CSV table of C-alpha atoms in Angstrom, one decimal:
chain,number,residue,atom,x,y,z
L,755,MET,CA,0.0,0.0,0.0
L,756,THR,CA,1.4,3.3,-1.1
L,757,PRO,CA,0.3,6.3,1.0
L,758,ASP,CA,-1.9,8.7,-1.0
L,759,SER,CA,-0.4,12.2,-1.0
L,760,ALA,CA,-3.8,13.9,-1.4
L,761,ILE,CA,-4.7,16.3,1.4
L,762,SER,CA,-7.9,15.2,3.1
L,763,THR,CA,-10.3,18.0,4.1
L,764,GLY,CA,-13.5,17.8,6.0
L,765,GLY,CA,-16.8,19.5,6.3
L,766,ALA,CA,-18.6,20.5,9.4
L,767,VAL,CA,-20.1,17.1,10.4
L,768,ARG,CA,-19.4,16.6,14.1
L,769,THR,CA,-20.8,16.3,17.5
L,770,ALA,CA,-19.4,18.8,20.0
L,771,VAL,CA,-20.3,21.2,22.7
L,772,SER,CA,-20.7,24.9,22.0
L,773,PRO,CA,-17.9,27.1,23.2
L,774,GLY,CA,-20.5,29.4,24.7
L,775,ALA,CA,-20.8,33.2,24.6
L,776,ASP,CA,-17.5,33.9,26.4
L,777,ALA,CA,-15.4,31.9,23.9
L,778,ALA,CA,-17.2,33.4,20.9
L,779,GLU,CA,-17.1,37.0,22.0
L,780,HIS,CA,-13.4,37.4,22.5
L,781,LEU,CA,-10.6,36.8,20.0
L,782,LEU,CA,-8.8,33.6,20.8
L,783,PRO,CA,-5.0,33.8,20.5
L,784,VAL,CA,-4.9,31.3,17.6
L,785,ARG,CA,-6.7,30.7,14.4
L,786,LEU,CA,-5.4,27.2,13.6
L,787,ALA,CA,-4.8,24.3,15.9
L,788,VAL,CA,-2.7,21.4,14.5
L,789,LEU,CA,-3.5,18.3,16.7
L,790,ALA,CA,-1.5,15.1,16.7
L,791,MET,CA,-3.5,11.9,16.5
L,792,VAL,CA,-2.3,8.7,18.2
L,793,GLY,CA,-1.5,9.6,21.8
L,794,THR,CA,-3.1,13.0,21.7
L,795,THR,CA,-6.6,12.7,20.2
L,796,VAL,CA,-6.7,9.0,19.7
L,797,TYR,CA,-5.8,5.9,21.9
L,798,ASP,CA,-4.6,2.9,19.9
L,799,GLY,CA,-4.5,0.4,22.8
L,800,GLY,CA,-1.0,-0.7,21.8
L,801,LEU,CA,-2.2,-1.4,18.2
L,802,MET,CA,0.7,0.4,16.5
L,803,ASP,CA,3.2,-1.4,18.7
L,804,ARG,CA,1.7,-4.8,17.7
L,805,ALA,CA,1.8,-3.8,14.0
L,806,MET,CA,5.5,-2.9,14.4
L,807,SER,CA,6.3,-6.2,16.1
L,808,ARG,CA,4.5,-8.1,13.3
L,809,THR,CA,6.4,-6.1,10.7
L,810,LEU,CA,9.8,-6.7,12.2
L,811,ALA,CA,9.2,-10.4,12.4
L,812,GLU,CA,7.9,-10.5,8.8
L,813,GLN,CA,11.1,-8.7,7.7
L,814,GLY,CA,13.2,-11.6,9.2
L,815,VAL,CA,14.1,-10.1,12.5
L,816,ALA,CA,13.8,-12.9,15.1
L,817,ALA,CA,11.2,-12.1,17.7
L,818,GLY,CA,12.6,-11.8,21.1
L,819,SER,CA,16.2,-11.3,19.9
L,820,ALA,CA,18.3,-8.4,21.1
L,821,ARG,CA,18.1,-6.9,17.6
L,822,PHE,CA,14.3,-7.2,17.6
L,823,GLU,CA,13.9,-5.7,21.0
L,824,GLY,CA,16.3,-2.9,20.2
L,825,MET,CA,14.4,-2.0,17.0
L,826,LEU,CA,11.1,-2.1,18.8
L,827,ARG,CA,12.4,0.2,21.5
L,828,TYR,CA,13.9,2.6,18.9
L,829,ALA,CA,10.6,2.8,17.1
L,830,ARG,CA,8.8,3.6,20.3
L,831,GLU,CA,11.4,6.3,21.1
L,832,ARG,CA,10.8,7.8,17.7
L,833,SER,CA,7.1,8.3,18.4
L,834,GLY,CA,5.6,11.1,16.2
L,835,ILE,CA,8.2,10.6,13.5
L,836,SER,CA,7.2,9.4,10.0
L,837,ARG,CA,7.2,5.6,10.0
L,838,MET,CA,8.9,5.6,6.6
L,839,THR,CA,11.7,7.7,8.2
L,840,VAL,CA,11.9,5.3,11.1
L,841,PHE,CA,12.2,2.2,8.9
L,842,GLY,CA,14.9,4.0,6.9
L,843,GLU,CA,16.8,4.4,10.1
L,844,LEU,CA,16.2,0.8,11.1
L,845,PHE,CA,17.2,-0.8,7.8
L,846,ASP,CA,20.3,0.1,5.8
L,847,ASP,CA,18.8,-1.2,2.6
L,848,PRO,CA,16.2,1.3,1.1
L,849,GLN,CA,14.3,-1.5,-0.5
L,850,ALA,CA,14.0,-3.3,2.9
L,851,ALA,CA,12.9,-0.1,4.5
L,852,ALA,CA,10.2,0.5,1.8
L,853,SER,CA,9.0,-3.1,2.2
L,854,ALA,CA,8.8,-2.8,5.9
L,855,ASN,CA,6.8,0.4,5.7
L,856,LYS,CA,4.4,-1.3,3.3
L,857,ARG,CA,4.0,-4.3,5.6
L,858,PHE,CA,3.6,-2.0,8.6
L,859,GLU,CA,0.7,-0.1,6.9
L,860,LEU,CA,-1.0,-3.4,5.9
L,861,ASN,CA,-0.6,-4.7,9.5
L,862,CYS,CA,-2.1,-1.4,10.8
L,863,ASP,CA,-5.0,-1.7,8.5
L,864,GLU,CA,-5.8,-5.2,9.6
L,865,LEU,CA,-5.6,-4.4,13.3
L,866,ILE,CA,-7.6,-1.2,12.9
L,867,ALA,CA,-10.3,-3.1,11.1
L,868,ASP,CA,-10.5,-5.5,14.1
L,869,GLY,CA,-11.1,-2.5,16.4
L,870,GLY,CA,-9.0,-1.1,19.2
L,871,VAL,CA,-8.7,2.6,18.3
L,872,ARG,CA,-10.8,5.0,20.3
L,873,ALA,CA,-11.0,8.7,21.0
L,874,VAL,CA,-9.2,10.2,23.9
L,875,PRO,CA,-11.9,11.4,26.2
L,876,GLY,CA,-12.8,15.0,25.4
L,877,ALA,CA,-11.1,15.0,22.0
L,878,GLU,CA,-14.2,15.3,20.0
L,879,ASP,CA,-15.6,18.1,22.2
L,880,THR,CA,-12.4,20.0,22.0
L,881,ILE,CA,-12.3,19.9,18.2
L,882,GLY,CA,-16.0,21.0,18.1
L,883,TRP,CA,-15.3,23.8,20.6
L,884,LEU,CA,-12.4,25.0,18.5
L,885,ARG,CA,-14.3,25.1,15.3
L,886,ASP,CA,-17.3,26.7,16.9
L,887,ALA,CA,-14.9,29.4,18.2
L,888,GLY,CA,-13.6,30.1,14.7
L,889,VAL,CA,-10.4,28.1,15.0
L,890,LYS,CA,-9.4,25.9,12.1
L,891,VAL,CA,-8.4,22.3,13.1
L,892,CYS,CA,-5.9,20.0,11.4
L,893,LEU,CA,-5.3,16.4,12.5
L,894,ALA,CA,-1.7,15.4,11.8
L,895,THR,CA,0.0,12.0,11.9
L,896,GLY,CA,3.3,10.4,11.2
L,897,PHE,CA,1.5,7.4,9.6
L,898,GLY,CA,0.5,7.1,5.9
L,899,ARG,CA,-2.6,8.5,4.4
L,900,HIS,CA,-4.4,5.2,4.1
L,901,THR,CA,-3.7,4.3,7.7
L,902,GLN,CA,-4.8,7.8,8.8
L,903,ASN,CA,-8.0,7.5,6.9
L,904,MET,CA,-8.6,4.0,8.4
L,905,VAL,CA,-8.3,5.6,11.9
L,906,LEU,CA,-10.6,8.5,11.0
L,907,GLU,CA,-13.2,6.2,9.5
L,908,SER,CA,-13.2,3.8,12.4
L,909,LEU,CA,-13.9,6.6,14.8
L,910,GLY,CA,-16.5,8.3,12.5
L,911,TRP,CA,-14.2,11.3,12.3
L,912,MET,CA,-14.3,12.0,8.6
L,913,GLY,CA,-15.3,15.6,8.4
L,914,LEU,CA,-14.7,16.3,12.1
L,915,ALA,CA,-11.7,18.5,11.4
L,916,ASP,CA,-11.1,21.1,8.7
L,917,LEU,CA,-8.1,19.2,7.4
L,918,SER,CA,-6.0,16.0,7.9
L,919,LEU,CA,-2.4,15.7,7.0
L,920,CYS,CA,0.3,12.9,6.8
L,921,PRO,CA,4.0,13.3,5.9
L,922,ALA,CA,3.4,12.5,2.2
L,923,ASP,CA,1.1,15.5,2.0
L,924,ALA,CA,3.8,17.9,3.1
L,925,GLY,CA,7.0,16.4,1.9
L,926,ARG,CA,8.5,15.7,5.4
L,927,GLY,CA,7.1,14.6,8.7
L,928,ARG,CA,7.9,15.6,12.2
L,929,PRO,CA,10.2,17.0,13.6
L,930,PHE,CA,10.3,19.1,10.5
L,931,PRO,CA,7.7,22.0,10.3
L,932,ASP,CA,6.3,21.0,6.9
L,933,MET,CA,2.9,19.6,8.0
L,934,VAL,CA,2.2,22.6,10.2
L,935,LEU,CA,3.2,25.0,7.4
L,936,THR,CA,1.2,23.0,4.9
L,937,ALA,CA,-1.9,23.4,7.1
L,938,VAL,CA,-1.2,27.2,7.3
L,939,LEU,CA,-1.2,27.5,3.5
L,940,ALA,CA,-4.1,25.1,2.9
L,941,LEU,CA,-6.3,26.8,5.5
L,942,ASP,CA,-5.3,30.4,4.5
L,943,ILE,CA,-3.8,31.4,7.9
L,944,ASP,CA,-2.1,34.8,7.6
L,945,ASP,CA,0.4,34.5,10.4
L,946,VAL,CA,2.2,31.5,11.9
L,947,ARG,CA,2.0,33.1,15.3
L,948,LYS,CA,-1.7,32.4,15.2
L,949,VAL,CA,-1.0,28.6,15.2
L,950,ALA,CA,-1.1,26.2,18.1
L,951,VAL,CA,0.4,22.7,17.9
L,952,VAL,CA,-0.6,20.1,20.4
L,953,GLY,CA,1.0,16.7,20.7
L,954,ASP,CA,2.2,14.0,23.0
L,955,SER,CA,5.8,13.7,21.7
L,956,ALA,CA,9.0,15.8,21.6
L,957,ALA,CA,8.7,15.6,17.8
L,958,ASP,CA,5.4,17.4,17.9
L,959,ILE,CA,6.8,20.2,20.0
L,960,HIS,CA,9.9,20.5,17.7
L,961,SER,CA,7.7,20.8,14.6
L,962,GLY,CA,5.5,23.4,16.1
L,963,LEU,CA,8.4,25.6,17.3
L,964,ARG,CA,10.2,25.2,14.0
L,965,ALA,CA,7.1,26.4,12.2
L,966,GLY,CA,6.9,29.5,14.4
L,967,ALA,CA,3.7,28.5,16.3
L,968,SER,CA,3.0,30.6,19.4
L,969,VAL,CA,1.7,27.6,21.2
L,970,ALA,CA,3.5,24.2,21.2
L,971,ALA,CA,1.7,22.3,23.9
L,972,GLY,CA,2.4,18.8,25.1
L,973,VAL,CA,-0.2,16.4,26.5
L,974,LEU,CA,0.5,13.5,28.9
L,975,THR,CA,-1.8,11.0,27.3
L,976,GLY,CA,0.8,9.5,25.0
L,977,SER,CA,4.4,8.5,24.6
L,978,ASN,CA,6.4,11.2,26.3
L,979,ALA,CA,6.7,12.2,30.0
L,980,GLU,CA,6.4,15.8,31.1
L,981,ALA,CA,10.2,16.2,31.4
L,982,SER,CA,10.7,15.1,27.8
L,983,LEU,CA,8.1,17.6,26.5
L,984,ARG,CA,9.5,20.5,28.6
L,985,ASN,CA,13.0,19.7,27.5
L,986,ALA,CA,11.8,19.8,23.9
L,987,GLY,CA,10.6,23.4,24.6
L,988,ALA,CA,6.9,22.9,25.1
L,989,THR,CA,5.2,26.3,25.9
L,990,ASP,CA,2.7,24.4,28.0
L,991,VAL,CA,2.1,20.8,29.3
L,992,LEU,CA,-1.5,19.7,29.8
L,993,PRO,CA,-2.9,16.5,31.3
L,994,SER,CA,-5.0,15.9,28.2
L,995,ILE,CA,-6.4,17.5,25.0
L,996,LYS,CA,-9.6,18.2,26.9
L,997,ASP,CA,-7.7,20.9,28.8
L,998,PHE,CA,-6.7,22.7,25.6
L,999,PRO,CA,-9.7,25.1,25.4
L,1000,ALA,CA,-9.1,26.3,28.9
L,1001,LEU,CA,-5.5,27.1,28.0
L,1002,LEU,CA,-6.6,29.2,25.0
L,1003,GLU,CA,-9.1,31.0,27.2
L,1004,ARG,CA,-6.4,31.8,29.8
L,1005,ARG,CA,-4.2,33.1,27.0
L,1006,ALA,CA,-7.0,35.2,25.6
L,1007,SER,CA,-7.8,36.7,29.0
L,1008,ARG,CA,-4.2,38.1,29.0
L,1009,LEU,CA,-4.5,39.8,25.6
């Protein structure tokens, strides 16, 4: 399966709470929120880890061996990074890396079809709150387009956000700023300082800061601990994506 490089945009079909008069009346400090998926808005229940384990075994890496465990650990540590990039780092042979990436996506598709992914509590309400308050929302991932669409479809999230992006849409994935900047251009945002990036990994924080976002917030529902997020330069660290609207309102009150 080759990732489709087409950018996926959504309509306004969603279920969400209204931001209320207070959020609507004042100007929020951002006009675009780029939200990571797995670990930030989506729980995968270890699905991606299982897909990686399957893939390594299928590529001839003996399960349980030191090499297998080292590769699996490395892939976990590179959370948020494009999986194609990770496989390129794990395998010296470009053909082996491409084959592993294809197998990984097929394994992800099979596991997603069997169920297991679910929304982080409060994620849908937060996305609805943002859009009702006039903030554009982009869902960004380090996985391929087809895998991303499988996740969105399994959650009933097609159309929930204004835009969804994967590395193939932008040229490079995290920690590069490309996906954030692609969202800025696609959604006609006039100033990168009006962008907030929210993610659970250091790579998310790096991509936001490199793009010039005024908010690069980490959440503690995913792969990285608070110390790792702060060391990456996070402007804020939140327990969960559900706390993001309150952060924006606090920032707005200081304007």
